[in-house]
């Protein structure tokens, strides 16, 4: 059951990721990106990371992708002004290059994986402590400083966005 | 039985797809989206490692990656809007002032 579910979800995620990269219109890219995010969120649930699955849907599918959509609407790109995509030769070159990357990444995994899987059964959730509780405990004890720094980073991003996005008035 | 390797292979494929998008698309917004795709591929392998190593740390790092990704997208899109106002295009071939 889990295996079938994994393959279906992986197929959906991969296909929509392919559409994200290869479709020409930005709005279609965004819509397929949302599908990719939802697929990843369900994969997270399969991996017993329920909290992250929820965050993934709320933050990515809910906020980030809406931001993308909003900017695309705001720019109101004409069909003529859509960037011309590079020639087929360059596409072929790119696809070969990325396949090479896949080949490079695979043997690395092959070396790592057996030793890790050999260390024992996946534990995931210990006892009746929920995933969210575990994350919260770690986040507010061991990783408290990075957590606070992350909030500062978000504040900086907000201010930066406002400053950059402001309309400059020449006087 | 789904093993760690399955997730890592999926993650590698997603990452490579994202790289194709970053390197060979000319639309700034699509490039930003492909960057998100790469970050999400890394997130997936983080969560998979967290599950199969029985440790929660991977998921915490995913949270931090999400924070950085959100900040990056907000600033990146603001830059895209500013560039479009200034130059009337978001084709990265036309915005090559700083290119050597």
Coordinates of C-alpha atoms in Angstrom, one line a residue:
Chain A
X1 CA 0.0 0.0 0.0
X2 CA 2.7 2.5 1.0
X3 CA 4.7 1.5 -2.0
X4 CA 1.9 2.1 -4.5
X5 CA 1.1 5.4 -2.7
X6 CA 4.7 6.5 -3.0
X7 CA 5.0 5.7 -6.7
X8 CA 1.7 7.5 -7.5
X9 CA 2.7 10.6 -5.5
X10 CA 6.2 10.6 -6.9
X11 CA 4.8 10.4 -10.4
X12 CA 2.5 13.3 -9.8
X13 CA 5.2 15.4 -8.2
X14 CA 7.7 14.7 -11.0
X15 CA 5.3 15.3 -13.8
X16 CA 4.1 18.6 -12.5
X17 CA 7.8 19.6 -11.8
X18 CA 8.5 18.8 -15.5
X19 CA 5.6 21.0 -16.4
X20 CA 6.9 23.8 -14.1
X21 CA 10.2 23.8 -16.0
X22 CA 9.0 23.3 -19.6
X23 CA 5.7 25.0 -20.0
X24 CA 6.0 28.4 -21.6
X25 CA 3.3 30.5 -19.9
X26 CA 4.2 31.7 -16.3
X27 CA 0.7 31.2 -15.0
X28 CA 0.7 27.5 -16.0
X29 CA 4.1 27.2 -14.3
X30 CA 2.7 28.6 -11.1
X31 CA -0.4 26.3 -11.1
X32 CA 1.8 23.2 -11.7
X33 CA 4.2 24.4 -9.0
X34 CA 1.2 24.4 -6.6
X35 CA 0.5 20.8 -7.6
X36 CA 4.2 19.9 -7.0
X37 CA 4.0 21.5 -3.5
X38 CA 0.9 19.5 -2.6
X39 CA 2.5 16.3 -3.9
X40 CA 5.5 17.0 -1.7
X41 CA 3.3 17.7 1.3
X42 CA 1.6 14.3 0.9
X43 CA 5.0 12.7 0.6
X44 CA 5.9 14.4 3.9
X45 CA 2.8 12.8 5.4
X46 CA 4.0 9.5 4.1
X47 CA 7.3 10.2 5.9
X48 CA 5.3 10.9 9.1
X49 CA 6.2 14.6 9.1
X50 CA 2.7 15.8 9.5
X51 CA 3.6 19.3 10.9
X52 CA 5.9 20.0 7.9
X53 CA 3.2 18.8 5.5
X54 CA 0.8 21.4 6.9
X55 CA 3.5 24.1 6.9
X56 CA 4.3 23.2 3.3
X57 CA 0.7 23.6 2.2
X58 CA 0.2 26.8 4.2
X59 CA 3.5 28.5 3.4
X60 CA 4.2 27.3 -0.1
X61 CA 0.9 26.5 -1.8
X62 CA -0.9 29.2 0.2
X63 CA 1.5 32.1 0.5
X64 CA 4.6 31.8 -1.8
X65 CA 2.7 30.7 -4.9
X66 CA 0.0 33.3 -4.4
X67 CA 2.8 35.8 -4.3
X68 CA 4.1 34.5 -7.6
X69 CA 0.7 34.6 -9.1
X70 CA 0.2 38.2 -7.8
X71 CA 3.4 39.4 -9.3
X72 CA 2.6 37.8 -12.7
X73 CA -0.7 39.5 -12.7
X74 CA 0.9 42.8 -11.6
X75 CA 3.5 42.7 -14.4
X76 CA 0.8 41.9 -16.9
X77 CA 3.2 40.5 -19.5
X78 CA 2.1 40.6 -23.1
X79 CA 2.5 37.6 -25.3
X80 CA 5.0 39.6 -27.3
X81 CA 7.1 40.6 -24.4
X82 CA 7.4 37.1 -23.0
X83 CA 11.0 36.1 -23.2
X84 CA 11.9 34.0 -26.2
X85 CA 13.2 30.7 -25.0
X86 CA 16.6 29.6 -26.2
X87 CA 17.1 27.4 -29.3
X88 CA 16.6 23.6 -29.3
X89 CA 20.4 23.1 -29.4
X90 CA 20.7 24.8 -26.0
X91 CA 17.8 22.9 -24.6
X92 CA 19.5 19.7 -25.7
X93 CA 22.7 20.8 -24.0
X94 CA 20.8 21.6 -20.9
X95 CA 19.0 18.3 -20.7
X96 CA 22.3 16.4 -21.2
X97 CA 23.9 18.5 -18.5
X98 CA 21.1 17.8 -16.0
X99 CA 21.1 14.1 -16.9
X100 CA 24.8 14.2 -16.1
X101 CA 23.9 15.7 -12.7
X102 CA 21.5 12.9 -12.0
X103 CA 24.2 10.4 -12.9
X104 CA 26.6 12.2 -10.6
X105 CA 24.1 12.3 -7.7
X106 CA 23.1 8.6 -7.9
X107 CA 26.3 6.8 -7.1
X108 CA 26.8 9.1 -4.1
X109 CA 23.5 7.9 -2.7
X110 CA 24.4 4.3 -3.6
X111 CA 27.5 4.6 -1.4
X112 CA 25.7 6.3 1.5
X113 CA 22.5 4.4 1.6
X114 CA 23.3 0.8 2.7
X115 CA 25.2 1.9 5.8
X116 CA 22.4 4.2 6.9
X117 CA 19.5 1.8 6.3
X118 CA 21.6 -0.9 8.1
X119 CA 21.6 1.1 11.3
X120 CA 18.1 -0.1 12.2
X121 CA 14.4 0.5 11.9
X122 CA 13.1 4.0 11.3
X123 CA 11.9 5.3 14.6
X124 CA 10.1 8.5 13.7
X125 CA 7.6 9.0 16.4
X126 CA 8.7 7.7 19.8
X127 CA 5.9 6.5 22.0
X128 CA 2.7 8.7 21.9
X129 CA 4.6 12.0 21.5
X130 CA 3.4 13.7 18.4
X131 CA 5.6 15.0 15.6
X132 CA 4.7 18.6 16.4
X133 CA 5.6 18.2 20.1
X134 CA 9.0 16.8 19.2
X135 CA 9.7 19.6 16.8
X136 CA 8.6 22.3 19.3
X137 CA 10.7 20.8 22.0
X138 CA 13.9 20.8 19.9
X139 CA 13.1 24.2 18.4
X140 CA 12.7 25.9 21.7
X141 CA 15.6 24.3 23.5
X142 CA 18.5 23.3 21.2
X143 CA 17.7 25.5 18.3
X144 CA 16.4 28.5 20.1
X145 CA 19.1 30.9 18.8
X146 CA 18.7 29.9 15.1
X147 CA 14.9 30.3 15.6
X148 CA 15.3 33.8 16.9
X149 CA 17.8 34.6 14.1
X150 CA 15.3 33.3 11.6
X151 CA 12.7 35.8 12.9
X152 CA 15.2 38.6 12.4
X153 CA 15.9 37.4 8.9
X154 CA 12.2 37.5 8.1
X155 CA 12.0 41.1 9.5
X156 CA 14.9 42.1 7.3
X157 CA 13.2 40.5 4.3
X158 CA 10.0 42.4 5.0
X159 CA 11.9 45.7 5.2
X160 CA 13.9 44.9 2.1
X161 CA 10.9 44.0 0.1
X162 CA 9.1 47.2 1.0
X163 CA 12.2 49.4 0.2
X164 CA 12.8 47.6 -3.1
X165 CA 9.2 47.5 -4.2
X166 CA 8.5 51.2 -3.4
X167 CA 8.0 53.5 -6.3
X168 CA 10.9 55.8 -6.7
X169 CA 9.7 59.4 -7.2
X170 CA 12.3 61.6 -9.0
X171 CA 12.1 65.2 -7.8
Chain B
X1 CA 8.7 -1.4 0.9
X2 CA 9.8 2.1 0.3
X3 CA 13.4 2.7 1.2
X4 CA 15.4 5.8 1.8
X5 CA 16.9 5.4 -1.7
X6 CA 13.5 5.9 -3.3
X7 CA 13.1 9.3 -1.7
X8 CA 16.7 10.3 -2.5
X9 CA 16.3 9.4 -6.2
X10 CA 13.1 11.4 -6.4
X11 CA 14.9 14.3 -4.7
X12 CA 17.8 14.1 -7.1
X13 CA 15.4 14.1 -10.1
X14 CA 13.6 17.1 -8.7
X15 CA 16.8 19.0 -8.0
X16 CA 18.1 18.3 -11.6
X17 CA 14.8 19.5 -13.0
X18 CA 15.1 22.7 -11.0
X19 CA 18.7 23.2 -12.3
X20 CA 17.5 22.9 -15.9
X21 CA 15.0 25.6 -15.2
X22 CA 17.5 27.9 -13.5
X23 CA 20.1 27.5 -16.3
X24 CA 17.9 27.4 -19.4
X25 CA 14.8 29.5 -18.9
X26 CA 15.0 33.2 -19.6
X27 CA 12.0 34.4 -17.6
X28 CA 13.1 35.7 -14.2
X29 CA 9.9 34.5 -12.5
X30 CA 10.3 31.0 -13.8
X31 CA 13.9 31.0 -12.7
X32 CA 12.8 31.9 -9.1
X33 CA 10.2 29.1 -9.3
X34 CA 12.9 26.6 -10.3
X35 CA 15.0 27.8 -7.4
X36 CA 12.1 27.0 -5.1
X37 CA 11.9 23.6 -6.8
X38 CA 15.5 22.9 -5.9
X39 CA 15.1 24.0 -2.3
X40 CA 12.1 21.7 -2.0
X41 CA 14.0 18.8 -3.4
X42 CA 16.6 19.3 -0.7
X43 CA 13.7 19.6 1.9
X44 CA 12.4 16.2 0.7
X45 CA 15.8 14.5 1.3
X46 CA 16.1 16.2 4.7
X47 CA 12.7 14.8 5.8
X48 CA 13.5 11.4 4.4
X49 CA 16.8 11.3 6.3
X50 CA 15.1 12.4 9.4
X51 CA 12.6 9.6 9.1
X52 CA 15.1 6.8 8.3
X53 CA 17.6 7.9 10.9
X54 CA 15.0 8.3 13.5
X55 CA 16.0 11.8 14.4
X56 CA 13.9 14.9 14.4
X57 CA 16.7 17.3 13.4
X58 CA 16.2 17.0 9.7
X59 CA 12.7 18.4 10.0
X60 CA 13.9 21.4 12.0
X61 CA 16.4 22.2 9.3
X62 CA 13.5 22.0 6.8
X63 CA 11.7 24.7 8.8
X64 CA 14.8 26.9 8.6
X65 CA 15.1 26.2 4.8
X66 CA 11.5 27.3 4.4
X67 CA 12.2 30.5 6.3
X68 CA 15.1 31.3 4.1
X69 CA 13.1 30.4 0.9
X70 CA 10.2 32.6 1.9
X71 CA 12.6 35.5 2.5
X72 CA 14.4 34.9 -0.8
X73 CA 11.2 34.7 -2.8
X74 CA 9.8 37.9 -1.3
X75 CA 13.0 39.9 -2.0
X76 CA 13.5 38.2 -5.4
X77 CA 10.0 39.1 -6.6
X78 CA 10.4 42.6 -5.3
X79 CA 13.5 42.9 -7.4
X80 CA 11.7 41.4 -10.4
X81 CA 9.0 44.1 -10.1
X82 CA 11.6 46.9 -9.7
X83 CA 13.5 45.6 -12.7
X84 CA 10.3 45.4 -14.8
X85 CA 9.4 49.0 -13.8
X86 CA 12.9 50.2 -14.8
X87 CA 13.5 48.2 -18.0
X88 CA 10.1 47.0 -19.1
X89 CA 11.3 43.4 -19.4
X90 CA 12.1 40.4 -17.1
X91 CA 14.1 38.5 -19.7
X92 CA 17.4 37.8 -18.1
X93 CA 19.2 38.2 -21.4
X94 CA 18.2 41.8 -21.5
X95 CA 19.2 42.5 -17.9
X96 CA 23.0 41.8 -18.3
X97 CA 24.5 45.1 -17.2
X98 CA 26.6 43.5 -14.5
X99 CA 27.6 40.6 -16.7
X100 CA 31.3 40.6 -17.6

